CSV table of C-alpha atoms and ligand atoms in Angstrom, one decimal:
chain,number,residue,atom,x,y,z
A,844,MET,CA,0.0,0.0,0.0
A,845,LEU,CA,1.4,3.4,-1.0
A,846,PRO,CA,0.9,6.2,1.5
A,847,THR,CA,-2.2,8.5,0.9
A,848,PRO,CA,-1.2,12.1,0.6
A,849,SER,CA,-2.1,14.3,3.6
A,850,THR,CA,-5.1,16.6,3.1
A,851,SER,CA,-5.5,17.8,6.7
A,852,HIS,CA,-5.0,21.4,5.6
A,853,VAL,CA,-8.0,21.4,3.3
A,854,ALA,CA,-11.3,23.3,4.1
A,855,PHE,CA,-13.9,20.5,3.7
A,856,ASP,CA,-16.8,22.9,4.2
A,857,ARG,CA,-16.2,24.0,0.5
A,858,ILE,CA,-14.0,21.2,-0.9
A,859,TYR,CA,-14.9,17.5,-1.4
A,860,GLU,CA,-13.5,15.4,1.4
A,861,PRO,CA,-11.7,12.3,0.2
A,862,ALA,CA,-14.1,9.4,0.5
A,863,GLU,CA,-14.6,5.8,-0.6
A,864,ASP,CA,-14.7,6.9,-4.3
A,865,SER,CA,-11.3,8.8,-3.9
A,866,PHE,CA,-9.7,5.8,-2.2
A,867,LEU,CA,-11.0,3.4,-4.8
A,868,LEU,CA,-9.2,5.5,-7.4
A,869,LEU,CA,-6.0,5.3,-5.4
A,870,ASP,CA,-6.3,1.6,-4.9
A,871,THR,CA,-7.1,1.0,-8.6
A,872,LEU,CA,-4.3,3.2,-10.0
A,873,SER,CA,-1.7,1.4,-7.8
A,874,SER,CA,-3.1,-2.1,-8.3
A,875,PRO,CA,-0.7,-4.6,-10.0
A,876,PRO,CA,-2.8,-4.9,-13.2
A,877,GLU,CA,-3.0,-1.1,-13.7
A,878,LYS,CA,0.6,-0.6,-12.9
A,879,ALA,CA,1.4,-3.3,-15.5
A,880,PHE,CA,-0.8,-1.6,-18.1
A,881,LEU,CA,0.7,1.8,-17.5
A,882,HIS,CA,4.3,0.6,-17.3
A,883,GLU,CA,3.9,-1.1,-20.7
A,884,ARG,CA,2.0,1.8,-22.3
A,885,PHE,CA,4.5,4.5,-21.2
A,886,ASN,CA,7.7,2.5,-21.4
A,887,PRO,CA,7.7,1.2,-25.0
A,888,PRO,CA,10.5,-1.4,-25.5
A,889,ASN,CA,11.8,0.0,-28.9
A,890,THR,CA,13.7,3.0,-27.4
A,891,THR,CA,17.0,1.8,-28.9
A,892,ASP,CA,18.7,5.2,-28.7
A,893,GLY,CA,18.6,5.1,-25.0
A,894,ASN,CA,15.9,7.8,-24.8
A,895,SER,CA,12.5,7.1,-23.4
A,896,SER,CA,9.3,8.1,-25.0
A,897,PRO,CA,8.1,11.7,-24.4
A,898,SER,CA,7.0,12.5,-20.8
A,899,PRO,CA,3.4,11.5,-20.3
A,900,LEU,CA,0.9,14.3,-19.4
A,901,VAL,CA,-1.5,13.3,-16.6
A,902,VAL,CA,-4.5,15.5,-16.1
A,903,GLU,CA,-7.1,15.1,-13.3
A,904,ILE,CA,-10.5,16.8,-13.9
A,905,GLY,CA,-12.2,17.8,-10.6
A,906,THR,CA,-9.2,17.5,-8.3
A,907,GLY,CA,-11.1,18.6,-5.1
A,908,SER,CA,-8.6,18.2,-2.3
A,909,GLY,CA,-5.9,17.0,-4.7
A,910,VAL,CA,-5.7,13.6,-3.0
A,911,VAL,CA,-5.7,11.6,-6.2
A,912,LEU,CA,-3.5,13.9,-8.4
A,913,SER,CA,-0.9,14.2,-5.7
A,914,PHE,CA,-0.9,10.4,-5.2
A,915,VAL,CA,0.0,9.7,-8.8
A,916,HIS,CA,2.3,12.7,-8.8
A,917,ALA,CA,4.3,11.5,-5.8
A,918,HIS,CA,4.2,7.8,-6.8
A,919,ALA,CA,4.9,8.3,-10.5
A,920,GLU,CA,7.9,6.1,-10.5
A,921,ILE,CA,6.0,3.1,-9.1
A,922,ILE,CA,2.7,3.7,-11.0
A,923,PHE,CA,4.1,4.6,-14.4
A,924,GLY,CA,7.6,3.1,-14.2
A,925,ARG,CA,9.1,6.6,-14.7
A,926,GLU,CA,9.3,9.8,-12.7
A,927,ASP,CA,9.3,12.3,-15.6
A,928,ILE,CA,5.6,12.7,-15.8
A,929,LEU,CA,3.8,16.1,-16.1
A,930,THR,CA,0.8,16.6,-14.0
A,931,ALA,CA,-2.0,19.2,-14.1
A,932,GLY,CA,-5.5,19.6,-12.6
A,933,VAL,CA,-8.7,21.3,-13.4
A,934,ASP,CA,-11.6,22.1,-11.1
A,935,VAL,CA,-14.6,24.5,-11.3
A,936,ASN,CA,-14.0,25.3,-7.7
A,937,ARG,CA,-11.2,27.8,-7.3
A,938,TYR,CA,-10.6,26.8,-3.6
A,939,ALA,CA,-10.2,23.2,-4.8
A,940,CYS,CA,-7.5,24.4,-7.2
A,941,GLU,CA,-5.7,26.2,-4.4
A,942,ALA,CA,-6.0,23.2,-2.1
A,943,THR,CA,-4.6,20.8,-4.7
A,944,SER,CA,-1.5,23.0,-5.2
A,945,GLN,CA,-0.9,22.8,-1.5
A,946,THR,CA,-1.5,19.1,-1.3
A,947,ILE,CA,1.0,18.6,-4.1
A,948,ILE,CA,3.6,20.7,-2.3
A,949,ILE,CA,3.2,18.6,0.9
A,950,ALA,CA,3.4,15.4,-1.1
A,951,GLU,CA,6.6,16.5,-2.8
A,952,GLN,CA,8.2,17.4,0.5
A,953,GLU,CA,7.3,14.0,1.9
A,954,GLN,CA,8.8,12.3,-1.1
A,955,LYS,CA,12.0,14.4,-0.8
A,956,ARG,CA,12.3,13.6,2.9
A,957,GLU,CA,12.4,9.9,2.0
A,958,GLY,CA,14.8,10.5,-0.9
A,959,LYS,CA,12.2,9.6,-3.5
A,960,SER,CA,11.2,11.3,-6.8
A,961,HIS,CA,8.0,12.9,-8.0
A,962,GLY,CA,6.6,14.3,-11.2
A,963,LEU,CA,6.6,17.9,-12.5
A,964,TYR,CA,3.4,19.7,-11.5
A,965,LEU,CA,2.3,22.3,-14.0
A,966,GLY,CA,-0.5,23.8,-12.0
A,967,ASN,CA,-4.2,23.8,-11.5
A,968,ILE,CA,-6.7,25.7,-13.6
A,969,VAL,CA,-10.2,26.8,-12.8
A,970,GLY,CA,-12.3,25.6,-15.6
A,971,ASP,CA,-15.2,23.4,-16.9
A,972,LEU,CA,-14.0,19.9,-17.6
A,973,THR,CA,-11.4,19.7,-20.4
A,974,SER,CA,-12.4,23.1,-22.0
A,975,PRO,CA,-9.0,24.8,-21.2
A,976,LEU,CA,-7.0,22.0,-22.8
A,977,ARG,CA,-5.6,21.8,-26.3
A,978,GLU,CA,-6.7,18.8,-28.2
A,979,GLY,CA,-4.7,15.5,-28.4
A,980,MET,CA,-2.4,16.3,-25.4
A,981,VAL,CA,-3.6,14.2,-22.5
A,982,ASP,CA,-2.0,10.8,-22.0
A,983,VAL,CA,-3.8,9.9,-18.7
A,984,LEU,CA,-7.1,11.5,-17.7
A,985,ILE,CA,-8.6,10.9,-14.3
A,986,PHE,CA,-12.1,11.9,-13.3
A,987,ASN,CA,-14.0,11.2,-10.1
A,988,PRO,CA,-17.1,13.1,-11.2
A,989,PRO,CA,-20.2,14.5,-9.5
A,990,TYR,CA,-22.0,11.2,-10.0
A,991,VAL,CA,-25.0,11.2,-7.6
A,992,PRO,CA,-28.4,11.3,-9.4
A,993,THR,CA,-30.2,14.6,-8.5
A,994,PRO,CA,-33.2,16.4,-9.9
A,995,ASP,CA,-31.1,19.3,-11.1
A,996,LEU,CA,-27.6,20.1,-12.0
A,997,PRO,CA,-26.2,23.2,-10.2
A,998,ALA,CA,-25.1,26.0,-12.5
A,999,LEU,CA,-21.4,26.4,-12.9
A,1000,PRO,CA,-19.8,29.5,-11.3
A,1001,GLN,CA,-18.9,31.9,-14.1
A,1002,GLY,CA,-16.4,34.6,-15.0
A,1003,GLU,CA,-15.1,36.7,-12.2
A,1004,VAL,CA,-14.1,35.3,-8.9
A,1005,LYS,CA,-15.6,37.1,-5.9
A,1006,GLU,CA,-13.3,38.8,-3.5
A,1007,GLY,CA,-13.1,37.8,0.1
A,1008,LEU,CA,-14.1,34.5,1.7
A,1009,PRO,CA,-17.1,32.7,0.3
A,1010,SER,CA,-20.4,32.9,2.0
A,1011,PHE,CA,-22.2,30.0,3.5
A,1012,GLU,CA,-24.4,29.8,0.3
A,1013,ASP,CA,-21.3,29.8,-1.9
A,1014,ASP,CA,-19.8,26.9,0.2
A,1015,SER,CA,-23.0,24.8,-0.1
A,1016,LYS,CA,-23.0,25.4,-3.8
A,1017,PHE,CA,-19.4,24.2,-4.1
A,1018,LEU,CA,-20.2,21.1,-2.2
A,1019,GLU,CA,-23.3,20.5,-4.4
A,1020,LEU,CA,-21.1,20.8,-7.5
A,1021,SER,CA,-18.9,18.1,-6.1
A,1022,TYR,CA,-21.5,15.4,-6.0
A,1023,ALA,CA,-24.7,16.4,-7.9
A,1024,GLY,CA,-24.8,14.7,-11.2
A,1025,GLY,CA,-28.3,15.5,-12.6
A,1026,ALA,CA,-30.2,12.8,-14.5
A,1027,ASP,CA,-28.8,9.3,-13.8
A,1028,GLY,CA,-25.9,11.2,-12.2
A,1029,MET,CA,-24.5,11.4,-15.7
A,1030,GLU,CA,-25.0,14.9,-17.0
A,1031,THR,CA,-21.4,16.1,-16.3
A,1032,THR,CA,-19.8,12.7,-17.0
A,1033,SER,CA,-21.6,12.5,-20.4
A,1034,ARG,CA,-20.1,15.8,-21.4
A,1035,LEU,CA,-16.7,14.6,-20.5
A,1036,LEU,CA,-17.1,11.4,-22.4
A,1037,ASP,CA,-18.1,13.4,-25.5
A,1038,ALA,CA,-14.9,15.4,-25.3
A,1039,LEU,CA,-12.7,12.4,-24.6
A,1040,PRO,CA,-11.8,11.3,-28.2
A,1041,ALA,CA,-10.5,14.8,-29.0
A,1042,ILE,CA,-8.7,15.4,-25.8
A,1043,LEU,CA,-6.8,12.1,-25.5
A,1044,SER,CA,-3.5,11.6,-27.3
A,1045,GLU,CA,-2.9,8.5,-29.5
A,1046,ARG,CA,-1.5,6.7,-26.5
A,1047,GLY,CA,-4.1,8.3,-24.1
A,1048,CYS,CA,-6.2,6.5,-21.6
A,1049,ALA,CA,-8.8,7.6,-19.1
A,1050,TYR,CA,-9.8,6.4,-15.6
A,1051,LEU,CA,-13.4,7.2,-14.7
A,1052,LEU,CA,-15.3,6.5,-11.5
A,1053,LEU,CA,-19.0,5.5,-11.9
A,1054,CYS,CA,-21.7,4.4,-9.4
A,1055,ALA,CA,-24.3,1.7,-10.2
A,1056,GLN,CA,-27.0,4.3,-11.0
A,1057,ASN,CA,-24.8,5.7,-13.8
A,1058,ARG,CA,-25.3,2.4,-15.6
A,1059,PRO,CA,-21.6,1.5,-16.2
A,1060,GLU,CA,-22.4,-1.2,-18.8
A,1061,LEU,CA,-24.1,1.4,-21.0
A,1062,VAL,CA,-21.2,3.8,-20.6
A,1063,LYS,CA,-18.7,1.1,-21.6
A,1064,ASP,CA,-20.8,0.1,-24.6
A,1065,LYS,CA,-21.1,3.7,-25.7
A,1066,MET,CA,-17.3,4.1,-25.7
A,1067,ARG,CA,-16.7,0.8,-27.5
A,1068,GLY,CA,-19.2,2.0,-30.1
A,1069,LEU,CA,-16.8,4.8,-31.1
A,1070,GLY,CA,-15.0,2.2,-33.3
A,1071,GLY,CA,-12.9,-0.9,-33.2
A,1072,GLN,CA,-9.8,0.6,-31.5
A,1073,TRP,CA,-11.8,1.8,-28.5
A,1074,LYS,CA,-11.8,-0.3,-25.4
A,1075,ALA,CA,-13.5,0.1,-22.1
A,1076,GLU,CA,-13.2,-2.2,-19.1
A,1077,THR,CA,-14.0,-2.2,-15.4
A,1078,VAL,CA,-10.6,-2.3,-13.6
A,1079,GLY,CA,-11.6,-1.7,-10.0
A,1080,SER,CA,-14.7,-1.9,-7.8
A,1081,SER,CA,-16.0,-1.6,-4.2
A,1082,GLY,CA,-19.0,-2.2,-2.1
A,1083,LYS,CA,-20.1,-5.5,-3.8
A,1084,LYS,CA,-23.7,-6.3,-2.8
A,1085,GLY,CA,-25.6,-9.2,-4.3
A,1086,GLY,CA,-23.6,-9.2,-7.5
A,1087,TRP,CA,-23.8,-5.4,-7.9
A,1088,GLU,CA,-20.9,-3.2,-7.1
A,1089,LYS,CA,-21.7,0.2,-5.7
A,1090,LEU,CA,-18.7,2.0,-7.2
A,1091,GLN,CA,-16.4,1.1,-10.0
A,1092,ILE,CA,-13.6,2.5,-12.1
A,1093,ILE,CA,-13.6,2.0,-15.8
A,1094,ARG,CA,-10.6,2.4,-18.0
A,1095,ILE,CA,-11.1,3.8,-21.5
A,1096,TRP,CA,-8.4,3.5,-24.1
A,1097,ARG,CA,-7.5,3.0,-27.7
A,1098,GLU,CA,-5.6,0.0,-29.0
A,1099,PRO,CA,-3.6,0.6,-32.2
B,901,MET,CA,1.3,27.7,-13.1
B,902,LYS,CA,4.4,26.8,-15.0
B,903,LEU,CA,5.0,28.8,-18.2
B,904,LEU,CA,5.2,25.3,-19.9
B,905,THR,CA,1.5,24.9,-19.2
B,906,LEU,CA,0.7,27.4,-22.0
B,907,ASN,CA,1.9,24.7,-24.4
B,908,PHE,CA,-1.0,22.6,-23.4
B,909,LEU,CA,-3.8,25.2,-23.2
B,910,SER,CA,-6.0,26.9,-25.8
B,911,CYS,CA,-9.0,29.2,-25.6
B,912,ALA,CA,-12.0,27.6,-23.9
B,913,VAL,CA,-14.5,29.1,-26.2
B,914,LYS,CA,-15.9,26.3,-28.4
B,915,ALA,CA,-15.9,28.4,-31.6
B,916,CYS,CA,-12.2,29.2,-31.1
B,917,LYS,CA,-11.0,25.5,-30.8
B,918,SER,CA,-10.8,25.1,-34.5
B,919,SER,CA,-8.9,28.4,-35.1
B,920,SER,CA,-5.1,28.3,-35.1
B,921,ALA,CA,-5.2,31.8,-33.4
B,922,SER,CA,-6.6,30.3,-30.2
B,923,PHE,CA,-3.1,28.7,-29.5
B,924,PRO,CA,-0.9,29.7,-27.9
B,925,LEU,CA,-2.7,32.2,-25.6
B,926,HIS,CA,-0.7,35.4,-25.2
B,927,PRO,CA,0.5,36.5,-21.8
B,928,LYS,CA,-0.3,40.1,-20.9
B,929,ASP,CA,1.0,42.1,-17.9
B,930,CYS,CA,2.3,38.9,-16.4
B,931,GLU,CA,4.3,38.7,-13.2
B,932,LEU,CA,6.7,35.7,-13.2
B,933,GLU,CA,8.3,33.8,-10.4
B,934,SER,CA,11.0,31.1,-10.4
B,935,ALA,CA,10.7,28.0,-8.4
B,936,GLU,CA,14.0,26.3,-8.0
B,937,ILE,CA,14.2,22.7,-9.4
B,938,ALA,CA,17.3,20.5,-9.3
B,939,PRO,CA,19.0,20.0,-12.7
B,940,ASN,CA,17.2,17.2,-14.5
B,941,PRO,CA,18.5,16.7,-18.1
B,942,LYS,CA,16.5,13.5,-18.6
B,943,LEU,CA,13.3,15.4,-17.8
B,944,LEU,CA,14.2,18.1,-20.3
B,945,PHE,CA,15.1,15.5,-23.0
B,946,ASN,CA,11.7,13.8,-22.5
B,947,ILE,CA,9.7,17.0,-22.4
B,948,LEU,CA,11.2,18.6,-25.5
B,949,PRO,CA,9.8,16.0,-28.1
B,950,ARG,CA,6.3,16.7,-26.9
B,951,ILE,CA,6.5,20.5,-27.0
B,952,ASP,CA,5.2,22.7,-29.8
B,953,TRP,CA,8.4,24.5,-30.3
B,954,ASP,CA,7.0,27.4,-32.4
B,955,ALA,CA,4.4,28.1,-29.8
B,956,LEU,CA,7.1,28.0,-27.1
B,957,VAL,CA,9.2,30.5,-29.0
B,958,VAL,CA,6.2,32.9,-29.2
B,959,THR,CA,5.3,32.5,-25.5
B,960,ALA,CA,8.9,32.9,-24.4
B,961,SER,CA,9.6,36.0,-26.5
B,962,GLU,CA,6.4,37.7,-25.3
B,963,LEU,CA,7.7,37.2,-21.7
B,964,GLY,CA,11.1,38.6,-22.5
B,965,PHE,CA,13.0,35.3,-23.1
B,966,THR,CA,14.5,36.0,-26.5
B,967,SER,CA,17.4,33.5,-26.5
B,968,LEU,CA,15.5,30.6,-28.1
B,969,LYS,CA,16.5,29.4,-31.5
B,970,ALA,CA,14.0,28.9,-34.3
B,971,THR,CA,14.3,25.2,-34.2
B,972,PRO,CA,14.4,22.8,-31.1
B,973,PRO,CA,17.8,21.5,-30.2
B,974,THR,CA,18.7,17.9,-30.6
B,975,ASN,CA,19.8,16.0,-27.4
B,976,GLU,CA,23.4,16.1,-28.6
B,977,GLU,CA,23.3,19.9,-29.1
B,978,LEU,CA,21.8,20.3,-25.7
B,979,GLU,CA,24.3,18.0,-24.0
B,980,GLY,CA,27.1,19.9,-25.5
B,981,ASP,CA,25.8,23.4,-24.7
B,982,GLU,CA,25.7,24.0,-20.9
B,983,LYS,CA,24.2,27.5,-21.3
B,984,MET,CA,21.3,26.3,-23.5
B,985,MET,CA,20.7,23.5,-21.0
B,986,THR,CA,20.5,26.0,-18.1
B,987,ASP,CA,18.3,28.4,-20.1
B,988,LEU,CA,15.8,25.7,-21.1
B,989,HIS,CA,15.8,24.3,-17.5
B,990,THR,CA,14.9,27.8,-16.2
B,991,LEU,CA,12.4,28.5,-18.8
B,992,LEU,CA,10.5,25.2,-19.0
B,993,LEU,CA,10.8,23.8,-15.5
B,994,GLU,CA,11.2,26.7,-13.2
B,995,THR,CA,9.4,29.7,-14.6
B,996,GLN,CA,5.9,30.3,-13.3
B,997,ILE,CA,3.2,32.8,-14.2
B,998,MET,CA,1.7,34.2,-10.9
B,999,GLU,CA,-0.4,37.2,-12.0
B,1000,GLY,CA,-1.7,38.7,-15.2
B,1001,SER,CA,-3.8,37.5,-18.0
B,1002,LEU,CA,-3.7,35.1,-21.0
B,1003,VAL,CA,-5.3,36.5,-24.2
B,1004,CYS,CA,-6.9,34.6,-27.1
B,1005,ALA,CA,-5.9,36.2,-30.4
B,1006,ASN,CA,-9.1,34.8,-32.0
B,1007,CYS,CA,-11.8,36.1,-29.8
B,1008,GLY,CA,-9.9,38.6,-27.6
B,1009,HIS,CA,-11.1,37.0,-24.3
B,1010,GLU,CA,-8.7,37.5,-21.4
B,1011,TYR,CA,-8.2,34.7,-18.9
B,1012,LYS,CA,-7.1,36.1,-15.5
B,1013,VAL,CA,-4.3,34.5,-13.6
B,1014,LYS,CA,-4.4,35.1,-9.8
B,1015,GLU,CA,-1.9,33.7,-7.3
B,1016,GLY,CA,-0.7,31.3,-10.0
B,1017,ILE,CA,-4.1,29.9,-10.9
B,1018,ALA,CA,-5.7,30.8,-14.2
B,1019,ASN,CA,-9.5,31.1,-14.5
B,1020,PHE,CA,-10.9,29.5,-17.6
B,1021,LEU,CA,-14.5,29.7,-16.6
B,1022,LEU,CA,-16.4,31.7,-19.3
B,1023,PRO,CA,-18.9,34.5,-18.8
B,1024,ASN,CA,-22.4,33.4,-19.8
B,1025,HIS,CA,-22.3,35.2,-23.2
B,1026,LEU,CA,-19.3,33.1,-24.3
B,1027,VAL,CA,-20.4,29.6,-23.1
C,732,SAM,C1,-16.5,13.7,-6.3
C,732,SAM,S1,-15.5,15.2,-6.3
C,732,SAM,C2,-13.9,14.4,-6.5
C,732,SAM,C3,-12.8,15.2,-5.8
C,732,SAM,C4,-11.4,14.4,-5.8
C,732,SAM,N1,-10.9,14.2,-7.1
C,732,SAM,C5,-11.5,13.1,-5.0
C,732,SAM,O1,-11.5,12.1,-5.7
C,732,SAM,O2,-11.6,13.2,-3.8
C,732,SAM,C6,-15.8,16.0,-7.9
C,732,SAM,C7,-15.0,17.2,-8.2
C,732,SAM,O3,-15.3,17.7,-9.5
C,732,SAM,C8,-15.4,19.1,-9.5
C,732,SAM,N2,-16.3,19.4,-10.6
C,732,SAM,C9,-17.7,19.3,-10.7
C,732,SAM,N3,-18.1,19.7,-11.9
C,732,SAM,C10,-17.0,20.0,-12.7
C,732,SAM,C11,-16.8,20.5,-14.0
C,732,SAM,N4,-17.8,20.7,-14.8
C,732,SAM,N5,-15.5,20.8,-14.4
C,732,SAM,C12,-14.5,20.6,-13.5
C,732,SAM,N6,-14.6,20.1,-12.3
C,732,SAM,C13,-15.8,19.9,-11.9
C,732,SAM,C14,-16.0,19.4,-8.2
C,732,SAM,O4,-15.7,20.8,-7.8
C,732,SAM,C15,-15.3,18.4,-7.2
C,732,SAM,O5,-14.0,18.9,-6.8
C,733,ZN,ZN1,-10.9,32.6,-28.0
């Protein structure tokens, strides 16, 4: 078990607190089969000139506290088989972006104390899903979305950031944005899935958390329907009850 | 955010994505900071092949770094040129944009950067 990054500095009254879903992502990304997949994908054997393939860009959408991004950032060497990864995060919640930068710094210090490596953190951006990103750049995309089915989807904050500390109403809106997924809990996730083919690089892959109400089988079928190269598999799950798992991680990727 | 990030961003406005003018975004009134990072030639070697060099040259010159050549160096050139190695290390790995804005040359929208975090949320009329 790799150590979980510390998030004790994070204000959980306006930022999603790491929970079962966050930990399922950590466990899955560091599981032997996923490490094997990522090692193989990002360390191709035909690097005869002694150079490795270009540094992978790892982007987490909806970083919240930053627990997941700083985990892969700190343990890059173990998870990807190389430490020279670039990491970046996006969240609609500005406070989550600030918290993530802080969580990354703490995780880096922890690695340094133990004489271990970490990736190169580019920064966090306040934004809606992948909209700030240039197409075809992302090698690993990670998303633990707002997945709970709710009657409505909260409106995204827009434009200017208010000065001063957020009000109680602002805080509850940020928390609502972190879990409320609208119809089937899929409204935000569906938008991400639509953007995925353009955003991922040739060697790109995505890890997405889903709950049973999101109908994971339909999601996988939809991605496979994009064409023969597209694959989608369940690679982690938790909370099994009567043959149904409450939460699962699906991996989406293209095979050449 | 690292200056290098600009190589991976473009204007968030949907209609701009297909325009070549939406990349790279142009820094305006930016305050820079440098975060020290230990020399790491391997990291530089592995980042260079995935960079859009032309865009980097534009970004760098707009921020006052004018020493970049028109074409990216090969690993051999880089290994043999300590100054170029240090310059690229500083530029790509250490330089951060802390305050200012990033401007889209297609639609003119300015994305504000505050305390090192850029805001790409769009006002209603641009969504
Ligand atoms: C379930 S939380 C996950 C937080 C963290 N990654 C974790 O696993 O603990 C979902 C996160 O997505 C963010 N989010 C919601 N809608 C978003 C959108 N349209 N674009 C970017 N981030 C979004 C929320 O602010 C929240 O931080
Ligand atoms: Zn634009």
